[in-house]
Tab-separated table of C-alpha atoms in Angstrom:
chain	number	residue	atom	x	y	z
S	1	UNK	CA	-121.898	129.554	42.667
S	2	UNK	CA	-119.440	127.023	41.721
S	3	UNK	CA	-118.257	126.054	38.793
S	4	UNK	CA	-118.201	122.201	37.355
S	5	UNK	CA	-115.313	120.765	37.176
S	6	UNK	CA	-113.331	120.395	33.742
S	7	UNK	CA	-113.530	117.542	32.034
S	8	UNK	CA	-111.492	115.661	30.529
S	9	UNK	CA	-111.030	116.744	27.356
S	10	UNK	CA	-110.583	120.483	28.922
S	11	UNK	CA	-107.941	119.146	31.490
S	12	UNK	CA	-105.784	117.555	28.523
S	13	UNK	CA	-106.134	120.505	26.568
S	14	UNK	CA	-104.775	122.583	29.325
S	15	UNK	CA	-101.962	120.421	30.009
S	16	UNK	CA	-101.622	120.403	26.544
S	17	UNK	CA	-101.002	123.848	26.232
S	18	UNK	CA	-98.579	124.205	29.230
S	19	UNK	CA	-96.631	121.501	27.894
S	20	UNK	CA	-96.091	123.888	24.323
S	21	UNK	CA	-95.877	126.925	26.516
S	22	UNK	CA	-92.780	125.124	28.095
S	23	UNK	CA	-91.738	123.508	25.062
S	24	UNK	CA	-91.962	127.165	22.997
S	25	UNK	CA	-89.446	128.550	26.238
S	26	UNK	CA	-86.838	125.808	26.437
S	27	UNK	CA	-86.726	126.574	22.588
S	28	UNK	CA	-86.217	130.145	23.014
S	29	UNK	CA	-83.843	129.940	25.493
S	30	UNK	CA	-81.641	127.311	23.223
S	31	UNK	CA	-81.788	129.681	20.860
S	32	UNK	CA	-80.976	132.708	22.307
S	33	UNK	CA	-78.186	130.845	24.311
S	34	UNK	CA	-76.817	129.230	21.066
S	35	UNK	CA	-77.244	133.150	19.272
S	36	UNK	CA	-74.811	134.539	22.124
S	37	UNK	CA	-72.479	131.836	21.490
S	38	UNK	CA	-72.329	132.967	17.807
S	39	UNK	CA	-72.055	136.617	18.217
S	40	UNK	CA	-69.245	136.100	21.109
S	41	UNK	CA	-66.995	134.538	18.459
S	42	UNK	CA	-67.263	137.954	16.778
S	43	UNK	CA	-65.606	139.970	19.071
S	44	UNK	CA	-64.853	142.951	16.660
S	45	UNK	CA	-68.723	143.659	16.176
S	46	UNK	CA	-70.099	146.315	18.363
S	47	UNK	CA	-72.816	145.971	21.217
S	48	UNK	CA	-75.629	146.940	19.240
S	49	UNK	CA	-73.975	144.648	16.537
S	50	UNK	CA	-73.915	142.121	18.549
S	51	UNK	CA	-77.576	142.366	20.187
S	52	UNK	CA	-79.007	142.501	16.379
S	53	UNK	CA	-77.528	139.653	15.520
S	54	UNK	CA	-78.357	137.643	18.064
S	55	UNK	CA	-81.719	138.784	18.239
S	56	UNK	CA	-82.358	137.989	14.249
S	57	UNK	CA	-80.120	134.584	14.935
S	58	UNK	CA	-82.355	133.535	17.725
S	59	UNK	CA	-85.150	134.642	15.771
S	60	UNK	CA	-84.504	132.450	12.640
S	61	UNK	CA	-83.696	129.438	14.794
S	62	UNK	CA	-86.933	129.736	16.809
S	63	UNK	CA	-89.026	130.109	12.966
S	64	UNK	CA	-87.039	126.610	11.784
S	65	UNK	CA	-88.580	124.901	14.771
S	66	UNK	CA	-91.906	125.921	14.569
S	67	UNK	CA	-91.693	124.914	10.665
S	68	UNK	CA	-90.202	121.044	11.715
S	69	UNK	CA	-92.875	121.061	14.505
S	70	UNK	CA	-95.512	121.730	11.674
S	71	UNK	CA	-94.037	119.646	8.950
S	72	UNK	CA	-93.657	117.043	11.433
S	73	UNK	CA	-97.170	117.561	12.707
S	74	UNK	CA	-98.736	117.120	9.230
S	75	UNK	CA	-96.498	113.897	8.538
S	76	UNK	CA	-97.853	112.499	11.973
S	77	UNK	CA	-101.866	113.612	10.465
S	78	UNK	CA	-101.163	111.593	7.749
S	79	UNK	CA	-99.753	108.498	8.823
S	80	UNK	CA	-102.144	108.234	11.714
S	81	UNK	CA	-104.675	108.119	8.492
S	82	UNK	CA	-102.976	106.039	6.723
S	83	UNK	CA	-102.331	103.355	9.549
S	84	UNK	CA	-105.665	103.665	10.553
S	85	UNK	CA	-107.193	102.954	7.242
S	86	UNK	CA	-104.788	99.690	6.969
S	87	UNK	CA	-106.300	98.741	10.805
S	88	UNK	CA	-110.000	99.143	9.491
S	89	UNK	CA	-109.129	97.143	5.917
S	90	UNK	CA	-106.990	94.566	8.510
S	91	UNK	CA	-109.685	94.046	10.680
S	92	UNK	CA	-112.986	93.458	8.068
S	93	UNK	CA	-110.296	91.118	6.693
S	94	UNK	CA	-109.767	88.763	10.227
S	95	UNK	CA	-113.465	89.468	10.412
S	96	UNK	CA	-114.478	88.030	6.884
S	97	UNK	CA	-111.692	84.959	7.681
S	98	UNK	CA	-113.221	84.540	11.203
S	99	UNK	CA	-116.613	84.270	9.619
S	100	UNK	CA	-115.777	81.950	7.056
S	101	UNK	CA	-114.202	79.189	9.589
S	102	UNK	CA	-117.077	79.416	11.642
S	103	UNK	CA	-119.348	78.834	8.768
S	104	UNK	CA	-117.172	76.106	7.479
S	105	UNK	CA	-116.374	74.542	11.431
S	106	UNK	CA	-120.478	74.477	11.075
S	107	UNK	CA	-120.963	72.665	7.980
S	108	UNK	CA	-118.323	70.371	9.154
S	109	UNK	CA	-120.336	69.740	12.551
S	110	UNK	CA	-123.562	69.080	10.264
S	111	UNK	CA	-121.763	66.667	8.119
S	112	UNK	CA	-120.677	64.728	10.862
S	113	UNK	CA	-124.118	64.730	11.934
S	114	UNK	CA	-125.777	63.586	9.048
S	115	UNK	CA	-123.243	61.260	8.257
S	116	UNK	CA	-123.468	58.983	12.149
């Protein structure tokens, strides 16, 4: 029997997710290359030296990012509230203005009226 297929919402989740699977890699592979680069300017430490190092360098980079990704993340949250909450008070605001010229186009109109 087949199976539906995914909505929507499923397919942007999934493409969602590959997109931070490749993001998370390209990150990893920055850092490692970048933790390589450090340790090779070290040339007196040992292999194992060397291959700790790196490892805990790579390590710490990859931890920063995925802090900035979540601090960023939150400060996105909370302006998309905040900007949404200034659209909704914007908008009963033209509403309320819109509102009030028609009702005041209309008493204009009946004045006319009444006044030929």
């Amino acid at each position: 029997m087949e199976q539906p297929p995914p909505t929507k919402q499923e397919t942007a989740a999934g493409i969602n997710k590959i997109e931070g699977y490749l993001l998370y890699q390209a990150e990893l592979r920055t850092a490692r290359s970048e933790a390589e680069a450090f340790v090779r300017s070290m040339p007196w430490l040992t292999t194992a030296e060397q291959n700790e190092i790196a490892r805990r360098y790579a390590e710490q980079r990859v931890n920063l990012s995925k802090q900035m990704l979540r601090a960023i993340a939150a400060r996105c949250t909370e302006l998309n509230s905040t900007y949404t909450a200034r659209y909704l008070a914007l908008r009963r605001r033209l509403l309320g203005l819109n509102v009030a010229c028609l009702l005041l186009s209309a008493a204009l109109c009946v004045g006319l009226l009444l006044l030929s």
